[in-house]
Coordinates of C-alpha atoms in Angstrom, one line a residue:
M1048 CA 19.6 17.0 -12.8
A1049 CA 18.5 14.1 -10.5
K1050 CA 15.0 13.1 -10.2
P1051 CA 13.5 13.3 -7.1
S1052 CA 13.0 10.2 -5.0
G1053 CA 9.6 9.0 -4.1
S1054 CA 9.9 10.3 -0.6
D1055 CA 10.5 13.8 -2.3
R1056 CA 7.2 13.8 -4.0
R1057 CA 5.0 12.8 -1.3
R1058 CA 2.4 15.2 0.0
H1059 CA 1.9 14.0 3.4
A1060 CA 4.5 12.8 5.9
R1061 CA 4.3 8.9 6.4
S1062 CA 3.8 7.2 10.0
K1063 CA 5.5 3.8 10.4
I1064 CA 2.8 1.4 11.4
A1065 CA 3.1 -2.3 11.3
A1066 CA -0.5 -4.0 11.0
P1067 CA -2.0 -6.7 9.0
V1068 CA -4.2 -5.6 6.1
K1069 CA -5.9 -7.2 3.0
F1070 CA -6.4 -6.1 -0.4
Y1071 CA -8.9 -6.9 -3.2
H1072 CA -7.4 -7.1 -6.8
A1073 CA -10.2 -6.9 -9.0
S1074 CA -8.3 -8.4 -12.1
A1075 CA -7.7 -11.5 -10.2
N1076 CA -11.0 -11.5 -8.3
K1077 CA -9.3 -12.3 -5.1
E1078 CA -8.1 -10.8 -1.7
Y1079 CA -4.6 -11.1 -0.8
P1080 CA -3.1 -10.7 2.8
A1081 CA -0.6 -7.9 3.3
R1082 CA 1.0 -5.9 5.9
C1083 CA 1.1 -2.2 6.3
I1084 CA 4.6 -0.7 7.0
D1085 CA 3.7 2.9 6.8
V1086 CA 0.7 5.0 6.2
S1087 CA -0.5 8.6 5.4
P1088 CA -3.7 10.4 4.5
G1089 CA -2.8 10.2 0.9
G1090 CA -0.9 6.8 0.8
M1091 CA 0.2 3.4 2.3
G1092 CA 3.4 1.3 2.0
M1093 CA 2.7 -2.4 2.5
V1094 CA 4.6 -5.6 1.7
V1095 CA 2.8 -8.6 -0.2
S1096 CA 3.8 -12.0 -1.3
P1097 CA 5.5 -12.3 -4.5
V1098 CA 2.9 -14.3 -6.0
A1099 CA 0.4 -11.6 -5.8
P1100 CA -0.2 -10.3 -9.3
I1101 CA 0.4 -6.5 -8.6
K1102 CA 1.7 -3.9 -10.8
A1103 CA 2.3 -0.1 -11.1
G1104 CA -0.9 1.4 -12.4
Q1105 CA -3.6 -1.1 -11.3
H1106 CA -6.6 -0.2 -8.9
V1107 CA -6.8 -2.2 -5.7
Q1108 CA -9.1 -1.7 -2.8
V1109 CA -7.7 -2.1 0.8
I1110 CA -10.0 -4.0 3.1
A1111 CA -10.9 -1.9 6.2
P1112 CA -7.9 -2.2 8.5
E1113 CA -8.7 -3.2 12.3
A1114 CA -5.7 -1.5 13.6
Q1115 CA -7.1 1.7 15.1
A1116 CA -3.7 3.5 14.4
L1117 CA -4.1 2.6 10.9
A1118 CA -7.6 3.5 10.6
E1119 CA -7.1 6.9 12.1
Q1120 CA -4.8 7.9 8.9
L1121 CA -7.1 6.5 6.2
P1122 CA -10.6 7.7 4.8
P1123 CA -13.5 6.2 6.6
G1124 CA -15.2 3.1 4.9
D1125 CA -15.0 -0.7 4.5
K1126 CA -13.0 -0.6 1.4
I1127 CA -10.4 2.1 0.5
D1128 CA -9.8 2.7 -3.2
A1129 CA -6.1 3.0 -4.2
T1130 CA -3.9 3.0 -7.3
V1131 CA -0.6 1.1 -7.3
A1132 CA 2.3 3.9 -7.5
R1133 CA 5.1 1.4 -7.1
V1134 CA 6.3 -1.9 -7.0
E1135 CA 10.0 -2.9 -5.4
R1136 CA 10.8 -6.4 -6.0
G1137 CA 14.0 -7.2 -3.7
A1138 CA 14.8 -3.7 -3.0
L1139 CA 14.4 -4.2 0.9
P1140 CA 15.1 -7.1 2.9
T1141 CA 11.7 -8.2 3.3
G1142 CA 12.0 -12.1 3.6
G1143 CA 11.1 -12.3 0.0
Q1144 CA 8.1 -10.2 -0.1
V1145 CA 7.5 -7.2 -2.6
V1146 CA 7.1 -3.8 -1.1
V1147 CA 4.1 -1.7 -2.6
G1148 CA 3.3 2.0 -2.5
L1149 CA -0.3 2.7 -2.8
K1150 CA -1.8 6.2 -3.7
I1151 CA -5.3 6.8 -1.9
D1152 CA -8.0 7.7 -4.4
N1153 CA -10.3 10.3 -3.1

């Protein structure tokens, strides 16, 4: 039997939203720029630079987004704790960037 795709396992529908965000990577002790591509109450898709040291299973903090439509989908707070659910390198035509799926930690 085929394994369900990532979209089949999601609990919440995602809204397509293109907005700049930042994330803090504790291991690197650094903030990185990113671009949100979709969001739901339980997660976020974003694209990041291929030099960002990001791997599935790592914990990151999304810095409070300024885009109102994005902020409405996420828990309140200046920093939103999340776990990297997947990292797709070269899966989509993203101009050399890496697609990252985050699970929002509650």
